[in-house]
Structure formats: C-alpha cells, structure tokens
PDB file of C-alpha atoms in Angstrom:
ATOM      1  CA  UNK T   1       8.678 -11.544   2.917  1.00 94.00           C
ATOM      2  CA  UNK T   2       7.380  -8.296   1.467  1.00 94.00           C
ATOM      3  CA  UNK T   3       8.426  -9.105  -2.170  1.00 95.00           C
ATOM      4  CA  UNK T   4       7.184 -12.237  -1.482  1.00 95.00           C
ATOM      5  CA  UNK T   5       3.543 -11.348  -0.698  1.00 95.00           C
ATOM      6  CA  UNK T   6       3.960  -8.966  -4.112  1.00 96.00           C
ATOM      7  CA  UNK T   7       5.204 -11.556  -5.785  1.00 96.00           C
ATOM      8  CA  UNK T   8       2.259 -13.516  -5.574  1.00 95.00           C
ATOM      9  CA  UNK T   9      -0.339 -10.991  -5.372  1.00 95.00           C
ATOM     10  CA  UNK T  10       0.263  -9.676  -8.943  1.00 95.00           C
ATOM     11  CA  UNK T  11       0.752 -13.584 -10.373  1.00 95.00           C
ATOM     12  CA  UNK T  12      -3.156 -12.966  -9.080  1.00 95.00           C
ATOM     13  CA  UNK T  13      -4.467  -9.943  -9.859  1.00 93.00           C
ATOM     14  CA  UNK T  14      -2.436  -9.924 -13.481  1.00 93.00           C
ATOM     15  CA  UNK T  15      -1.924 -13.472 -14.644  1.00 91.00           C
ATOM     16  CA  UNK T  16      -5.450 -14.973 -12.089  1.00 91.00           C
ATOM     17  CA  UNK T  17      -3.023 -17.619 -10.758  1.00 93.00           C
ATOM     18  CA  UNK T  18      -4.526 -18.648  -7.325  1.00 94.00           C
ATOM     19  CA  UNK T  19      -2.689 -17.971  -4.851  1.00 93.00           C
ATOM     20  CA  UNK T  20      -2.139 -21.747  -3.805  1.00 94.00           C
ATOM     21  CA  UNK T  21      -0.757 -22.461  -7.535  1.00 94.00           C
ATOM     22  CA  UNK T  22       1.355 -19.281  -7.594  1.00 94.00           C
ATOM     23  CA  UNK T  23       3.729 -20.655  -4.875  1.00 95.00           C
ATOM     24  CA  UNK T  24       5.282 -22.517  -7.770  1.00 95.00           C
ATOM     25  CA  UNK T  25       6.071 -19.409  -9.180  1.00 96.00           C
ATOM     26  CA  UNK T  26       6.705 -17.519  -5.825  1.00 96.00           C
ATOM     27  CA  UNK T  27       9.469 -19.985  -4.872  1.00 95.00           C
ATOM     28  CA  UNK T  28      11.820 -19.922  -8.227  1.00 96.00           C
ATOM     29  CA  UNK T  29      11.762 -16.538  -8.696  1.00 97.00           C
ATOM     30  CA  UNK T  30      12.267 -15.227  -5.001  1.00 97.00           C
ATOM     31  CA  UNK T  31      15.360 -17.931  -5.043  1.00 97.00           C
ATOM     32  CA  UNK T  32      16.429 -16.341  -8.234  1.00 97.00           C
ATOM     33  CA  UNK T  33      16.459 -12.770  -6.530  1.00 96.00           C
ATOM     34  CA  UNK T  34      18.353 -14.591  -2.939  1.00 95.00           C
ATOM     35  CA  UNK T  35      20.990 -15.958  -5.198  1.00 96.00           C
ATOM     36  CA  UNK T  36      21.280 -12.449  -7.160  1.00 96.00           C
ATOM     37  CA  UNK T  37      21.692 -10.461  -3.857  1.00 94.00           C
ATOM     38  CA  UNK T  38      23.938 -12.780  -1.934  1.00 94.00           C
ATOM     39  CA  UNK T  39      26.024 -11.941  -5.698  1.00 94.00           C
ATOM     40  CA  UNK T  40      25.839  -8.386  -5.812  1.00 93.00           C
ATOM     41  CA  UNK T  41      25.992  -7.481  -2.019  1.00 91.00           C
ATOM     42  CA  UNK T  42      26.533 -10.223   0.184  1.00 90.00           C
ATOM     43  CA  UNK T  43      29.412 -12.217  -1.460  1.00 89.00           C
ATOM     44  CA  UNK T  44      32.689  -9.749  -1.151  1.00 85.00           C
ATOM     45  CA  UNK T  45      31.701  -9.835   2.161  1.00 86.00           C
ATOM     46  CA  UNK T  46      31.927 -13.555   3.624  1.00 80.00           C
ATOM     47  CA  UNK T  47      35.803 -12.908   2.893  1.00 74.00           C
ATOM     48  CA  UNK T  48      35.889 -10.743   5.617  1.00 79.00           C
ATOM     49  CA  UNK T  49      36.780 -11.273   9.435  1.00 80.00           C
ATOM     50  CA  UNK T  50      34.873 -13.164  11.915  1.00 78.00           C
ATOM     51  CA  UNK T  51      33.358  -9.708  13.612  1.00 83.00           C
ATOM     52  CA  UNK T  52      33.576  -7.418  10.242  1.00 87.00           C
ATOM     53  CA  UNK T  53      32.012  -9.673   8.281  1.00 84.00           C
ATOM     54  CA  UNK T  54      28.853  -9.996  10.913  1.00 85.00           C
ATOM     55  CA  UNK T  55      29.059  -6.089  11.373  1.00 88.00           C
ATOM     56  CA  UNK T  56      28.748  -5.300   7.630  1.00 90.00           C
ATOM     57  CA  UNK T  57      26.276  -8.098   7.500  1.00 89.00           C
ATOM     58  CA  UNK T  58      23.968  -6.320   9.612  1.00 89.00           C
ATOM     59  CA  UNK T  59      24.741  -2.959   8.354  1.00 92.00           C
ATOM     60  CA  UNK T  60      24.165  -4.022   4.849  1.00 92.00           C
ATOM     61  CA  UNK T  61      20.770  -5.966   5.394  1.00 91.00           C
ATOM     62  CA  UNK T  62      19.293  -3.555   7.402  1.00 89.00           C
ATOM     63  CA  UNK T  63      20.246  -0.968   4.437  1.00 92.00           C
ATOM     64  CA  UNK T  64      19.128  -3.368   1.570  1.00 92.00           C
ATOM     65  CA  UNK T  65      15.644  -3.380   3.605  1.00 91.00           C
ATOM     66  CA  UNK T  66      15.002   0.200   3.884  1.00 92.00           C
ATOM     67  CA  UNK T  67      15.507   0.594   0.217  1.00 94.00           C
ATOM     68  CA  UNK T  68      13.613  -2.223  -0.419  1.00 93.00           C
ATOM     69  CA  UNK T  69      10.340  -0.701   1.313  1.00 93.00           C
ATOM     70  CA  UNK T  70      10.957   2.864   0.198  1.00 94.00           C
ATOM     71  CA  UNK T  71      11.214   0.943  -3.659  1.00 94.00           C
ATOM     72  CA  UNK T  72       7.988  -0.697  -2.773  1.00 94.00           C
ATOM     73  CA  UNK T  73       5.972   2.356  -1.342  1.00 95.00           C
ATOM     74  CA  UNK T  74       7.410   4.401  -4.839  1.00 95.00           C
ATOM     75  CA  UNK T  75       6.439   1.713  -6.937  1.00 93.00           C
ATOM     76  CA  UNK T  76       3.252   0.358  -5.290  1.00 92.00           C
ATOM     77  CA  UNK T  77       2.457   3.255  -3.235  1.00 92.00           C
ATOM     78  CA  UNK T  78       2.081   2.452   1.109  1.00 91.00           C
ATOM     79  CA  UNK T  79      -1.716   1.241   0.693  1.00 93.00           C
ATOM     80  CA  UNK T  80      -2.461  -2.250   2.419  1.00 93.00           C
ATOM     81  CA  UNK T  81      -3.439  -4.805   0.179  1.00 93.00           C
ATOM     82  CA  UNK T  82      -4.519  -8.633   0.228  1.00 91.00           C
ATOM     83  CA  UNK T  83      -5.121 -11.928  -1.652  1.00 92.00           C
ATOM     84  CA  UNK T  84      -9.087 -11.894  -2.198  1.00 90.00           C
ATOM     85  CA  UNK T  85     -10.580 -15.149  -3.923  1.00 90.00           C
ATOM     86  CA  UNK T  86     -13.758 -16.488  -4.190  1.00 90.00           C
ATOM     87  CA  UNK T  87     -12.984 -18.837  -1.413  1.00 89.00           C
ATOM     88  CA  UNK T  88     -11.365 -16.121   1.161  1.00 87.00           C
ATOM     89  CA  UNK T  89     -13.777 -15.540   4.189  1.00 83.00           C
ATOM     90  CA  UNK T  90     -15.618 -19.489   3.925  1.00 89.00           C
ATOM     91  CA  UNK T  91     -14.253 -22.512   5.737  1.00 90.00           C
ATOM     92  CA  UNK T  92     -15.733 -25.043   8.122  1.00 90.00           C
ATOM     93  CA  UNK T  93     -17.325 -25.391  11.253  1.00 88.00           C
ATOM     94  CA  UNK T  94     -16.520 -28.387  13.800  1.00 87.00           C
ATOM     95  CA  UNK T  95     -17.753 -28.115  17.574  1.00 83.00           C
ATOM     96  CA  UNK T  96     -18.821 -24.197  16.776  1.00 83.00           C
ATOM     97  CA  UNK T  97     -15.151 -23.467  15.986  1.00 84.00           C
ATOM     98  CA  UNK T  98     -14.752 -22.014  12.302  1.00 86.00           C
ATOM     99  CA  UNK T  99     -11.633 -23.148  10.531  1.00 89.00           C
ATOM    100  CA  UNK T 100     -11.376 -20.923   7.330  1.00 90.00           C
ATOM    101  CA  UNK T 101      -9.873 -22.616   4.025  1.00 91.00           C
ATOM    102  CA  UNK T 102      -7.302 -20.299   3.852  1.00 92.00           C
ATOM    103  CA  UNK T 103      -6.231 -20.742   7.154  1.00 90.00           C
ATOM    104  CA  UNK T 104      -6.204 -24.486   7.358  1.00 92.00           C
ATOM    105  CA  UNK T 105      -4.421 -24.736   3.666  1.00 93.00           C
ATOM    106  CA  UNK T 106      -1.743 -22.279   5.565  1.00 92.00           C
ATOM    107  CA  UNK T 107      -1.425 -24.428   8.308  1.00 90.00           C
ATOM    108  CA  UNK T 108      -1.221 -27.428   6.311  1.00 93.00           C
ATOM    109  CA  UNK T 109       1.881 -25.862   3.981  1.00 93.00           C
ATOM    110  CA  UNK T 110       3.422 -24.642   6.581  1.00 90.00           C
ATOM    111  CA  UNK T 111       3.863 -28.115   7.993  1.00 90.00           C
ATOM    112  CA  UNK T 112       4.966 -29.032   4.826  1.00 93.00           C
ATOM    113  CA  UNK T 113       7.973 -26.406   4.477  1.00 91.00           C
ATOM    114  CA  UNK T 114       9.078 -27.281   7.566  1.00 88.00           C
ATOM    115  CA  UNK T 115       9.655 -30.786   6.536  1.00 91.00           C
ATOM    116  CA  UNK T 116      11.000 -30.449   3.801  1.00 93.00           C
ATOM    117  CA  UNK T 117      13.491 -28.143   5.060  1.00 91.00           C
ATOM    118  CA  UNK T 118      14.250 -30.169   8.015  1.00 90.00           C
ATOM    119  CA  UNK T 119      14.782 -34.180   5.292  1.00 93.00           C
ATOM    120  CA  UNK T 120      17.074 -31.559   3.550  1.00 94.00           C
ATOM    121  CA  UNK T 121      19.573 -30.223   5.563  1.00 91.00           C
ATOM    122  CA  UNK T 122      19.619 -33.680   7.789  1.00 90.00           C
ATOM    123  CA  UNK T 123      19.161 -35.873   4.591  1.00 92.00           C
ATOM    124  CA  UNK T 124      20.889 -34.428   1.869  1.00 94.00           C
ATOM    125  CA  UNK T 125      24.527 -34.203   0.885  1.00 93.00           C
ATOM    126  CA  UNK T 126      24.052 -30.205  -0.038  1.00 94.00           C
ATOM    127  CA  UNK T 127      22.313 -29.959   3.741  1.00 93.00           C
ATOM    128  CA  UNK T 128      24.726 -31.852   5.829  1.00 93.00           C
ATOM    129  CA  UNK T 129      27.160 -29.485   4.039  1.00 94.00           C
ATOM    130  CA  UNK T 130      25.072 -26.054   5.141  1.00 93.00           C
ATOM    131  CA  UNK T 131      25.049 -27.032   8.479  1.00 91.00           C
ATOM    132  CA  UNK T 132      28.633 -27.912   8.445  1.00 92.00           C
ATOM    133  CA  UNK T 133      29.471 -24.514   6.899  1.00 90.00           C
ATOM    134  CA  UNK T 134      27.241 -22.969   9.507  1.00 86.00           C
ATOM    135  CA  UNK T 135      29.415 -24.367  12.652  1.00 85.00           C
ATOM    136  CA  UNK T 136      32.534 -24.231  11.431  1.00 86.00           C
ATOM    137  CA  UNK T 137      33.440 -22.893   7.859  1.00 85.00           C
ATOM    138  CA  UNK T 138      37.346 -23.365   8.191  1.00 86.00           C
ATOM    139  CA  UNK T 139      36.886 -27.029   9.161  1.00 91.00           C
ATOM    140  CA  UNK T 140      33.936 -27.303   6.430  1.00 91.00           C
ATOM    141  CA  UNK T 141      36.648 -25.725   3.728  1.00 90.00           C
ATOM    142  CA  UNK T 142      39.478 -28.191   4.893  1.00 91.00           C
ATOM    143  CA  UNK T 143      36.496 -31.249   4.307  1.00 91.00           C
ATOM    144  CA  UNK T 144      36.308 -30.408   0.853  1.00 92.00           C
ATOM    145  CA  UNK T 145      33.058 -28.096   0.765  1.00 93.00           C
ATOM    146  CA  UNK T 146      32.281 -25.170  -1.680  1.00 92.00           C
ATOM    147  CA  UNK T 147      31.876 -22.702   1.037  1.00 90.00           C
ATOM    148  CA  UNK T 148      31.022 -19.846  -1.685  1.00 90.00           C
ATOM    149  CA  UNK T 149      28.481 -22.111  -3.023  1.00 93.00           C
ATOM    150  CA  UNK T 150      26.772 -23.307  -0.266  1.00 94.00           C
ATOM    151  CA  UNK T 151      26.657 -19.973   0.910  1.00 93.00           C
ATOM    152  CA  UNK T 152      24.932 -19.000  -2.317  1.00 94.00           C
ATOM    153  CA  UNK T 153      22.570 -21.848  -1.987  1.00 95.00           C
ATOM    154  CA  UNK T 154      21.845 -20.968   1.410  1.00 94.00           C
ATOM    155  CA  UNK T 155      20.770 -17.270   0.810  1.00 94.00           C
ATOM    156  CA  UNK T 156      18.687 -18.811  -2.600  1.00 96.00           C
ATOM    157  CA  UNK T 157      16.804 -21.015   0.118  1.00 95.00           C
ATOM    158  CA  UNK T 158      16.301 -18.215   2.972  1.00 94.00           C
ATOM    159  CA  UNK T 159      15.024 -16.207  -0.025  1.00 95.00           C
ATOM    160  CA  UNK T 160      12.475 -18.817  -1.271  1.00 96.00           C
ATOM    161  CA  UNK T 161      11.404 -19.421   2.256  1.00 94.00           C
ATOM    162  CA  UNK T 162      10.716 -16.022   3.233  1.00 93.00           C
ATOM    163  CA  UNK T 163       8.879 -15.739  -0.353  1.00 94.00           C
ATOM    164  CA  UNK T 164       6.678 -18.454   0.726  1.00 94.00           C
ATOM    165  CA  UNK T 165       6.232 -16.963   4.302  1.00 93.00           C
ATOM    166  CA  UNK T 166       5.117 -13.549   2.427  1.00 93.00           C
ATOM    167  CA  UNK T 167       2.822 -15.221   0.018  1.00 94.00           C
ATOM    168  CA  UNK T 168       0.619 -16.626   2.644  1.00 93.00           C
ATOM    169  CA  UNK T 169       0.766 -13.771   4.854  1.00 91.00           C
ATOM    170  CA  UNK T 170      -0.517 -11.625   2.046  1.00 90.00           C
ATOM    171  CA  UNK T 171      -4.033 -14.357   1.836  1.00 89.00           C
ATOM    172  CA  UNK T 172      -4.672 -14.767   5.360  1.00 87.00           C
ATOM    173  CA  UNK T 173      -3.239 -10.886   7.242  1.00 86.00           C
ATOM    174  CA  UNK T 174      -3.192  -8.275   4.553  1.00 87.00           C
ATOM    175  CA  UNK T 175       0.386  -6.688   3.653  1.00 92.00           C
ATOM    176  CA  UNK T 176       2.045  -3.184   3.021  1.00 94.00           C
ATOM    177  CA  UNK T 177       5.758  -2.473   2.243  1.00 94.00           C
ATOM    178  CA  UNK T 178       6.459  -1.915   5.516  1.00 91.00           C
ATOM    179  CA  UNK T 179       5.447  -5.444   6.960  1.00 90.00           C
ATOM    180  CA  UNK T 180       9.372  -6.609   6.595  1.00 86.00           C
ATOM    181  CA  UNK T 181      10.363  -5.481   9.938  1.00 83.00           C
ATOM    182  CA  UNK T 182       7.598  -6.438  11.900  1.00 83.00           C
ATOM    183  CA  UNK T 183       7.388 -10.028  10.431  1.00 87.00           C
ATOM    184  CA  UNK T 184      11.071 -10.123  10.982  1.00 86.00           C
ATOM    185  CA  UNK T 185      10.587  -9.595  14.765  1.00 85.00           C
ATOM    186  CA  UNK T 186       8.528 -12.066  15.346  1.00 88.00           C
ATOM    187  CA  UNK T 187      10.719 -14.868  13.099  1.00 88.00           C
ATOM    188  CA  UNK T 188      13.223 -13.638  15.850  1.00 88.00           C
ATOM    189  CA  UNK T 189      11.505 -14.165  18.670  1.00 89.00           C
ATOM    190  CA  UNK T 190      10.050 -17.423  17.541  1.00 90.00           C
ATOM    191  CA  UNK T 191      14.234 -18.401  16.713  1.00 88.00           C
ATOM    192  CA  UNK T 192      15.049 -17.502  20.464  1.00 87.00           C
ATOM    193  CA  UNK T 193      11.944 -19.979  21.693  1.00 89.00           C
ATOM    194  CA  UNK T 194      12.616 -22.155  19.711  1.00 88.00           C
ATOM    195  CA  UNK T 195      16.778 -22.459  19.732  1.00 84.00           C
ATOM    196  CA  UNK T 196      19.098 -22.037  16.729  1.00 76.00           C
ATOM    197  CA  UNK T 197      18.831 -24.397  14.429  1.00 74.00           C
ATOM    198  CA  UNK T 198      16.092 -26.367  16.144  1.00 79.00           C
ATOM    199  CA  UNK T 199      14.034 -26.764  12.643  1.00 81.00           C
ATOM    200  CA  UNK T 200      10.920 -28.509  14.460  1.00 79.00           C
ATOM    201  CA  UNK T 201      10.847 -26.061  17.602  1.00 85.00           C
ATOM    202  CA  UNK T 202       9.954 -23.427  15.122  1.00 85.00           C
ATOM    203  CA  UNK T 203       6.574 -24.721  15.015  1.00 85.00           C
ATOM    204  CA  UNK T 204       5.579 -25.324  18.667  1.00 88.00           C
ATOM    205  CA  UNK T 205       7.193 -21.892  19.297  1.00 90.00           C
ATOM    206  CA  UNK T 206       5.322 -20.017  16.498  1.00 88.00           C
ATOM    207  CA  UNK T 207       1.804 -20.970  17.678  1.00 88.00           C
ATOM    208  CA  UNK T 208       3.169 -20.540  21.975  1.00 89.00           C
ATOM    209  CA  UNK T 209       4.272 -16.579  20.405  1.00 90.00           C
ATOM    210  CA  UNK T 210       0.492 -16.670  18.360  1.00 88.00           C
ATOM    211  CA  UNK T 211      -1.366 -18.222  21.797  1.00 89.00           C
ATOM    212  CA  UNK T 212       0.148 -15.392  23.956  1.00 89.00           C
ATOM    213  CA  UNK T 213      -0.326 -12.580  21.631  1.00 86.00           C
ATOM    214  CA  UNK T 214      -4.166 -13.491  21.284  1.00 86.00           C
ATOM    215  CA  UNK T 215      -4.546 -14.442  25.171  1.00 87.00           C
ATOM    216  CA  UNK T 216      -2.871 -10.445  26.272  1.00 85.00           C
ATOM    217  CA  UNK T 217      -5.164  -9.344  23.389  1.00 78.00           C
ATOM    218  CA  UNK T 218      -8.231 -10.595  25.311  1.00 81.00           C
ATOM    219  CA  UNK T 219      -6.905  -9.720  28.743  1.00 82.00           C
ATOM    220  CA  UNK T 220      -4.575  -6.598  28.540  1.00 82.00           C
ATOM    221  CA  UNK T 221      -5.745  -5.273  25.546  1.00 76.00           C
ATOM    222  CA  UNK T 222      -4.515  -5.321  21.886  1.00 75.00           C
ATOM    223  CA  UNK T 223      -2.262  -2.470  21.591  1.00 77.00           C
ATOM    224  CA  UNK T 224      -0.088  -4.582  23.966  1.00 78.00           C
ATOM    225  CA  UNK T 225       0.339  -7.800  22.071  1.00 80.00           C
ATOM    226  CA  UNK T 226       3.375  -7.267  21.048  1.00 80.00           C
ATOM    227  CA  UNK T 227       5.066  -5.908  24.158  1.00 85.00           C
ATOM    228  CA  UNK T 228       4.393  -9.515  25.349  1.00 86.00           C
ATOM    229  CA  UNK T 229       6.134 -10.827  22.890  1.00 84.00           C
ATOM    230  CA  UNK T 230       8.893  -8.973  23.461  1.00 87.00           C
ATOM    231  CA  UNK T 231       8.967  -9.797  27.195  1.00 89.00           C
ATOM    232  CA  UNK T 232       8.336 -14.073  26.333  1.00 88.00           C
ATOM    233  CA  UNK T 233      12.092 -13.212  24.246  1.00 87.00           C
ATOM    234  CA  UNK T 234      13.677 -11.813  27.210  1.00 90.00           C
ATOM    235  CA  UNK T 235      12.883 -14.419  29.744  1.00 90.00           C
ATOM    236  CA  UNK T 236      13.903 -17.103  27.799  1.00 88.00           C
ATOM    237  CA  UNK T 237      17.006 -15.201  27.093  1.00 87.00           C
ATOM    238  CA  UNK T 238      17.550 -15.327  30.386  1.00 89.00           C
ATOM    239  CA  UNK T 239      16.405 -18.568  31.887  1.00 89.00           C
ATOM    240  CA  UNK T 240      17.213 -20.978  28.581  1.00 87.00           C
ATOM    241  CA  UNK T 241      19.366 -19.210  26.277  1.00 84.00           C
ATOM    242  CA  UNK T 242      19.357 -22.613  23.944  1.00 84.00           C
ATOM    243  CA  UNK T 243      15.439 -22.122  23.418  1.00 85.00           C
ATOM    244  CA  UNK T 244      12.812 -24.236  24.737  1.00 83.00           C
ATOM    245  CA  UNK T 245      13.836 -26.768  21.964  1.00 80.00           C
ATOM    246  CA  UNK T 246      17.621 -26.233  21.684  1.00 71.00           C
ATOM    247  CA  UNK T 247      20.181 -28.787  22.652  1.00 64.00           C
ATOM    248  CA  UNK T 248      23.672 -27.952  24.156  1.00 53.00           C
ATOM    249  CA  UNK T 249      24.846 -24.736  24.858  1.00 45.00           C
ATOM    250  CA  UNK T 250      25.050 -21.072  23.065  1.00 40.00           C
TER     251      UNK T 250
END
C-alpha cells in the first residue's frame, strides 16, 4: 500500500501523469515487485510445514514491512504527503451533500476492482485454480495445478491490488511510510466482517467499518475511532466467526 501510494505520487510529481492514468503504471510495476518478493523471500518457504510455513510467514512479512518503512522514511524522509491536482478539493453538490471528484472516481474504481477480481477467480481457469490451491494445496497438486505458480501469481495480484489501494489512498487521505500498518488493520477487520473469501462482503463491510468510525467520531470523539473498530472485530469474532457475509463454517 505504501509503495503503492509512492508509486504513483512520483509518476505525478516527476513524469505529470494524473493520478487516474498512472494506475496503469501503478498496477504492472507493483505486480512486478509481488512476483519479485514472493521469489526472493516468500518461495523457499511454501515448502515448509503446515504451522512453520504460516509461522515464518508472519515472521517474515512483518520483517519485510519494517524495513520497508524504515527504507521509505531514509529515502523519502517521514513527512506526509498527497496527490494534489487541479481538480482535488471540487466535486458536486446534490440535496446539499458535496460529492468530491476524487472521491466519487474512488468509489467508482473501487467497484470496479472488486469485480474484476471477483469474474476472475470464479471465471477464469488461473482463478478456479487459486482458490483451489487456497483450500486444499495437496488435492490442488494431485489435480494437476502449478502450485508454485499460482502461488507466484497470487502474491503478483495481492501486490497489484494493494498498489491500487495505496494509489488512491495517497489522492483522497494523505500518506507517510508508516501508513502500512494502520491500513493493514483495517483490511483485517473489514476481512473478519466480511468472511474469508467473501469477495463482495468486502464492500458492504468496508463502508459498515467507515459508517461506525465517522458515527463514534461525532459521538465519542475522534481519538476513539479506531478503538471501535477494534471492538466491531471482536464481536463478530465472537457471535459470527464466518463474517456477516461468509458461508459455512471456519
């Protein structure tokens, strides 16, 4: 998310690619740097065991993200940036309501993404095979599927996504190098609402986690928005592990 939102704000500031037309760029190179990671770090390590391998996992992503910001703050230095173009701060007004451009073109991509990552992993050959790999990878190897490279496709993808993510976070919110983590607590709380793998929950629970953040903001105050959060994550936990979208059992 953080290289992501770099990615794109120096395709501006260097190149004067819009933001909007520097997602083309965005997306092939943060694939490119998924499938050279997954490479380098993350490949020796799907050989592992069941528990070592999701151990080391961990270990090693958490790792690769603290040098990752500490490169970032070196290189860029820890002050907060953001995507400024002529259009940033106008929009339209229906029933007294303002709806910024950047905002609504967000919204509107967003949407997008979504569908086109849900037609391919229930359409295509290559997604059908990532969701195989992802319930059972012993089965899926036995069917005749590439595990290694579906594995490498699926990092390349996660990459590209999160790229995407960072890119419009870094028009519409502002960015730093440290905005990994806290971005990457609120994709898991919006995962727990929503239920593994439910593609289309993500939405509905992205703006319930936005609604209740801005409603304690109003009511409790703002410093704790995202102690709500936190507390939505553990009641679901607890009352519908599956999510609020989620089928079957976990």
């Amino acid at each position: 998310v953080m290289l992501g939102a770099y990615t794109s704000y120096w395709l501006f500031v260097s190149a004067g690619l819009d933001p909007f037309v520097a997602l083309v760029l965005v997306v092939p190179i943060m694939f490119a740097v998924g499938i050279l990671l997954h490479l380098v770090l993350f490949d020796r390590i799907t050989r592992q065991e069941r528990e070592t391998k999701i151990k080391n996992s961990l270990l090693l992503s958490f790792g690769l993200g603290l040098i990752l910001q500490n490169g970032a703050t070196l290189a860029w230095t820890g002050d907060e940036r953001s995507i400024q173009t002529f259009y940033s701060g106008t929009g339209i007004t229906l029933a007294g309501i303002a709806f910024p451009y950047t905002r609504v073109a967000t919204f509107l991509i967003t949407l997008a993404a979504i569908f086109v990552m849900w037609y391919f992993l229930q359409r295509t050959r290559m997604g059908r095979a990532i969701r195989a790999a992802a319930d059972d990878w012993e089965a899926a190897t036995q069917a005749g599927i590439n595990i290694r490279r579906t594995y490498l496709l699926t990092f390349g993808l996660g990459a590209a996504a999160a790229g995407v993510a960072g890119a419009l976070i870094g028009m519409t919110y502002g960015f730093t190098p440290t905005i990994g983590l806290a971005w990457t607590l609120k994709s898991l709380i919006i995962v727990v609402l929503a239920g593994t793998g439910s593609i289309f929950g993500a939405f509905p629970a992205g703006l319930l986690l936005g609604l209740a953040e801005a409603l304690s903001g109003i009511v409790i105050g703002a410093e704790y928005r995202e102690v709500v959060g936190l507390v939505i994550f553990l009641v679901v936990l607890l009352v519908r592990p599956q999510g609020l979208f989620g089928k079957g059992q976990v």
